[in-house]
Amino acid sequence: MFSTGRQTCSRTFGLLRRLKSTLVIAEHNNEKLTPVTLNAVTAATKLGGEVSCLVLGSQCAKVAEEVSQIKGVSKVLLADSDVFKGFLPESITPFLLATQNQFNFSHILAPATAIGKNVMPRLAAKLDVSPISDIIGVKDDSTFVRTIYAGNAIQTLTSNEPVKVITVRGTAFEAAETGGSAATENVSADAVTNDLSDFVGQELSKSDRPELASAKTVVAGGRGMKNGDNFKLLYDLADKLKAAVGASRAAVDAGFVPNDMQVGQTGKIVAPELYIAVGISGAIQHLAGMKDSKVIVAINKDPEAPIFQVADYGLVQDLFKAVPEMTELVGK
Amino acid sequence: MSGLRILVGCKRVIDYAVKVRVKPDKTGVVTEGVKHSMNPFDEIAVEEAVRMKEKKLASEIVAVSCGPTQCQETLRTAMAMGADRSIHVEVDAQSYEGMQPIHVAKILSKIAQQEKVDLVFTGKQAIDDDCNQTGQMIAALLDWPQATFASKVEKANGDLTVTREIDGGLETIKVKTPAVLTADLRLNEPRYATLPNIMKAKKKKLEKKKPSDYGVELSPRQQVVSVEDPPVRQAGSKLDSVEELVGKLKDSGLIPS
């Protein structure tokens, strides 16, 4: 009886203490913060509680400095250790668990990027809670909005879980401003070991163009480009527009461009000011990744292509004529 | 060393080519009378398992599906592709509505232990709930390493070398077995089941189980408040020339003038 009473008491105490305190896991490459973290902080501030940010990595003090200046962040936790090299979930998860045990957050958020999607469900299972993927809206501290069926339905759900483990769709939230001055606290990761997995290496696509997921303008090519060399037409236009270049699955599967350029349900979700779809028919799976763009332009010689149903401006023309002409006219 | 024993998770979902319709009462999408098939990412997982068996890296492939009776068709497809046998964890329609990746992960991790598998293979995400959680959660529950979004899998001694699709390109990791893998689109091109193989699959063993057989409670952790149509985009206009297009974009300040 005594023990039951104590349990109830500690549970209530736990709930009270947990009342709205949010941890945002910052994403970075040990040198620079990934911009989508700023959008995740905005989502976190909508929950109403205190927002802390965790920077974990190896030699990432510079990133923590950057994070401490984000408006809305009241505390930065910094965990600097070689064990986090490659951001392997097998080392991150036990560390996050220990951090959660120490600070008792009510919400743990990460951007819905390759890293966030990889780590957060593993953490949730360890906490025995059902995670919530890729939210596009926050109604209150337990009610969230997300898309299902490749963006063809919008689901609002309420989570009963004591800890809400969430990934955030960056394009659905504004980026938080800078101008804050949060204090940084070091958290030791000495206890963390990982003998399950090893990071071997990365092969990153190099480009001077803006990052696809956060670019203001995106020029994307599909099967209609016919081959990889023809993508040069899009690169030329993109450079004039200071745009990122994306692709449909058809273009990626045909080997025209690398996978990380894919826009769609299973690629990147983008919502730029301007999206120019060139030689893309507009399959459901592609639309899932770009239909929240402010203005959509479609250039396609097939007037029946479904892309025209979502395009604000459509041009039924041969792209091999239209794109060079456009490149010529821009900035004139 | 004998080959790996592989468990493959197969979800029955509305076919990817179907345009889904939201129910008028906003409780979900219409699933009755709609074409269903195996989740495309799970097909890729089955294919990779079968290829591993063909390369003598794997010894047995067990396909598993959780859901209503019709999931057995999905399992027959997996067996026609080359899975050796399957387990159907039958869930009644009402409980299935509240079923989430965490429940599936709990069931699959129990099966993985019981069947003493070395590898659990799932698709990276299901195209209906778009969650992208189950594989990661299975790995957590088993305390196994995970290699998600795999586009290439190679076996080297006791380890697996996996190329993963990440945001900026590709990365390579090594995981110890037992492990959990999730398949990305680029991993392979799934084969079609041939008629003779479909016939053979009918003779393969399909075990029927219930979530309670694995001690898993299906109490929902989330409540769906509503499911609605996404905002409809206003119909745009077709323009006649590139000049007109560039002019409009310049006028609205979308491109430098």
PDB file of C-alpha atoms in Angstrom, chain B residues 98-199:
ATOM      1  CA  GLY B  98      -5.619   1.240 -33.850  1.00  0.00           C
ATOM      2  CA  MET B  99      -2.551  -0.774 -34.799  1.00  0.00           C
ATOM      3  CA  GLN B 100       0.658   1.184 -35.101  1.00  0.00           C
ATOM      4  CA  PRO B 101       4.287   0.471 -35.965  1.00  0.00           C
ATOM      5  CA  ILE B 102       5.084  -0.046 -32.289  1.00  0.00           C
ATOM      6  CA  HIS B 103       2.670  -2.987 -32.133  1.00  0.00           C
ATOM      7  CA  VAL B 104       4.013  -4.499 -35.338  1.00  0.00           C
ATOM      8  CA  ALA B 105       7.578  -4.024 -34.084  1.00  0.00           C
ATOM      9  CA  LYS B 106       6.757  -5.839 -30.851  1.00  0.00           C
ATOM     10  CA  ILE B 107       5.214  -8.767 -32.710  1.00  0.00           C
ATOM     11  CA  LEU B 108       8.023  -9.005 -35.260  1.00  0.00           C
ATOM     12  CA  SER B 109      10.742  -8.802 -32.641  1.00  0.00           C
ATOM     13  CA  LYS B 110       9.104 -11.687 -30.745  1.00  0.00           C
ATOM     14  CA  ILE B 111       8.890 -13.748 -33.938  1.00  0.00           C
ATOM     15  CA  ALA B 112      12.522 -12.928 -34.727  1.00  0.00           C
ATOM     16  CA  GLN B 113      13.540 -14.352 -31.366  1.00  0.00           C
ATOM     17  CA  GLN B 114      11.316 -17.428 -31.610  1.00  0.00           C
ATOM     18  CA  GLU B 115      12.427 -18.234 -35.131  1.00  0.00           C
ATOM     19  CA  LYS B 116      16.055 -17.501 -34.243  1.00  0.00           C
ATOM     20  CA  VAL B 117      16.581 -15.329 -37.312  1.00  0.00           C
ATOM     21  CA  ASP B 118      19.797 -13.446 -38.067  1.00  0.00           C
ATOM     22  CA  LEU B 119      18.237 -10.710 -40.087  1.00  0.00           C
ATOM     23  CA  VAL B 120      14.946  -8.852 -40.060  1.00  0.00           C
ATOM     24  CA  PHE B 121      14.196  -7.112 -43.314  1.00  0.00           C
ATOM     25  CA  THR B 122      11.430  -4.548 -43.807  1.00  0.00           C
ATOM     26  CA  GLY B 123      10.646  -1.811 -46.291  1.00  0.00           C
ATOM     27  CA  LYS B 124      11.804   1.651 -45.259  1.00  0.00           C
ATOM     28  CA  GLN B 125       8.235   2.874 -44.980  1.00  0.00           C
ATOM     29  CA  ALA B 126       4.673   1.831 -45.749  1.00  0.00           C
ATOM     30  CA  ILE B 127       3.058   4.006 -48.398  1.00  0.00           C
ATOM     31  CA  ASP B 128      -0.222   4.262 -46.466  1.00  0.00           C
ATOM     32  CA  ASP B 129       0.750   5.648 -43.041  1.00  0.00           C
ATOM     33  CA  ASP B 130       4.135   6.919 -44.328  1.00  0.00           C
ATOM     34  CA  CYS B 131       5.539   6.342 -40.823  1.00  0.00           C
ATOM     35  CA  ASN B 132       9.033   4.992 -41.501  1.00  0.00           C
ATOM     36  CA  GLN B 133       9.333   3.560 -37.964  1.00  0.00           C
ATOM     37  CA  THR B 134       8.847  -0.203 -37.809  1.00  0.00           C
ATOM     38  CA  GLY B 135      12.343  -1.408 -38.751  1.00  0.00           C
ATOM     39  CA  GLN B 136      14.046   1.014 -36.377  1.00  0.00           C
ATOM     40  CA  MET B 137      11.710  -0.019 -33.553  1.00  0.00           C
ATOM     41  CA  ILE B 138      12.314  -3.733 -34.129  1.00  0.00           C
ATOM     42  CA  ALA B 139      16.061  -3.082 -33.915  1.00  0.00           C
ATOM     43  CA  ALA B 140      15.572  -1.179 -30.663  1.00  0.00           C
ATOM     44  CA  LEU B 141      13.433  -3.887 -29.083  1.00  0.00           C
ATOM     45  CA  LEU B 142      15.961  -6.578 -29.989  1.00  0.00           C
ATOM     46  CA  ASP B 143      18.978  -4.378 -29.237  1.00  0.00           C
ATOM     47  CA  TRP B 144      20.293  -5.204 -32.691  1.00  0.00           C
ATOM     48  CA  PRO B 145      22.041  -2.744 -34.999  1.00  0.00           C
ATOM     49  CA  GLN B 146      19.997  -1.214 -37.794  1.00  0.00           C
ATOM     50  CA  ALA B 147      20.844  -0.349 -41.377  1.00  0.00           C
ATOM     51  CA  THR B 148      17.995   1.752 -42.704  1.00  0.00           C
ATOM     52  CA  PHE B 149      17.340   3.064 -46.235  1.00  0.00           C
ATOM     53  CA  ALA B 150      19.666   0.425 -47.680  1.00  0.00           C
ATOM     54  CA  SER B 151      20.591   0.662 -51.344  1.00  0.00           C
ATOM     55  CA  LYS B 152      23.261  -2.042 -51.286  1.00  0.00           C
ATOM     56  CA  VAL B 153      23.882  -4.966 -48.936  1.00  0.00           C
ATOM     57  CA  GLU B 154      27.016  -7.103 -48.894  1.00  0.00           C
ATOM     58  CA  LYS B 155      28.103  -9.799 -46.508  1.00  0.00           C
ATOM     59  CA  ALA B 156      31.647  -9.762 -45.193  1.00  0.00           C
ATOM     60  CA  ASN B 157      32.511 -12.406 -42.588  1.00  0.00           C
ATOM     61  CA  GLY B 158      30.101 -11.980 -39.720  1.00  0.00           C
ATOM     62  CA  ASP B 159      29.250  -8.402 -40.669  1.00  0.00           C
ATOM     63  CA  LEU B 160      27.053  -6.753 -43.243  1.00  0.00           C
ATOM     64  CA  THR B 161      28.340  -3.801 -45.220  1.00  0.00           C
ATOM     65  CA  VAL B 162      25.415  -1.617 -46.129  1.00  0.00           C
ATOM     66  CA  THR B 163      25.252   1.448 -48.353  1.00  0.00           C
ATOM     67  CA  ARG B 164      22.555   3.794 -47.143  1.00  0.00           C
ATOM     68  CA  GLU B 165      20.729   6.628 -48.874  1.00  0.00           C
ATOM     69  CA  ILE B 166      21.171   9.767 -46.788  1.00  0.00           C
ATOM     70  CA  ASP B 167      20.309  13.413 -47.378  1.00  0.00           C
ATOM     71  CA  GLY B 168      23.502  14.541 -49.062  1.00  0.00           C
ATOM     72  CA  GLY B 169      24.327  11.332 -50.916  1.00  0.00           C
ATOM     73  CA  LEU B 170      25.334   7.871 -49.754  1.00  0.00           C
ATOM     74  CA  GLU B 171      27.059   6.467 -46.704  1.00  0.00           C
ATOM     75  CA  THR B 172      28.494   3.075 -45.876  1.00  0.00           C
ATOM     76  CA  ILE B 173      28.208   1.395 -42.508  1.00  0.00           C
ATOM     77  CA  LYS B 174      29.042  -1.994 -41.118  1.00  0.00           C
ATOM     78  CA  VAL B 175      26.639  -3.796 -38.834  1.00  0.00           C
ATOM     79  CA  LYS B 176      27.121  -6.978 -36.857  1.00  0.00           C
ATOM     80  CA  THR B 177      24.544  -9.694 -37.320  1.00  0.00           C
ATOM     81  CA  PRO B 178      21.931 -10.237 -36.056  1.00  0.00           C
ATOM     82  CA  ALA B 179      20.680  -6.971 -37.537  1.00  0.00           C
ATOM     83  CA  VAL B 180      17.643  -5.168 -38.916  1.00  0.00           C
ATOM     84  CA  LEU B 181      17.667  -3.785 -42.454  1.00  0.00           C
ATOM     85  CA  THR B 182      15.149  -1.534 -44.175  1.00  0.00           C
ATOM     86  CA  ALA B 183      15.008  -1.382 -47.963  1.00  0.00           C
ATOM     87  CA  ASP B 184      15.133   1.795 -49.995  1.00  0.00           C
ATOM     88  CA  LEU B 185      13.830   2.112 -53.533  1.00  0.00           C
ATOM     89  CA  ARG B 186      17.221   1.700 -55.188  1.00  0.00           C
ATOM     90  CA  LEU B 187      18.151  -1.599 -53.547  1.00  0.00           C
ATOM     91  CA  ASN B 188      16.847  -3.752 -56.390  1.00  0.00           C
ATOM     92  CA  GLU B 189      14.135  -4.330 -58.961  1.00  0.00           C
ATOM     93  CA  PRO B 190      11.637  -6.859 -57.535  1.00  0.00           C
ATOM     94  CA  ARG B 191      10.830  -9.826 -59.758  1.00  0.00           C
ATOM     95  CA  TYR B 192       7.371 -10.756 -60.955  1.00  0.00           C
ATOM     96  CA  ALA B 193       5.966 -13.941 -59.546  1.00  0.00           C
ATOM     97  CA  THR B 194       5.592 -16.431 -62.395  1.00  0.00           C
ATOM     98  CA  LEU B 195       2.506 -18.625 -62.692  1.00  0.00           C
ATOM     99  CA  PRO B 196       4.343 -21.870 -61.795  1.00  0.00           C
ATOM    100  CA  ASN B 197       5.777 -20.137 -58.721  1.00  0.00           C
ATOM    101  CA  ILE B 198       2.361 -18.808 -57.753  1.00  0.00           C
ATOM    102  CA  MET B 199       1.063 -22.381 -57.949  1.00  0.00           C
TER     103      MET B 199
END
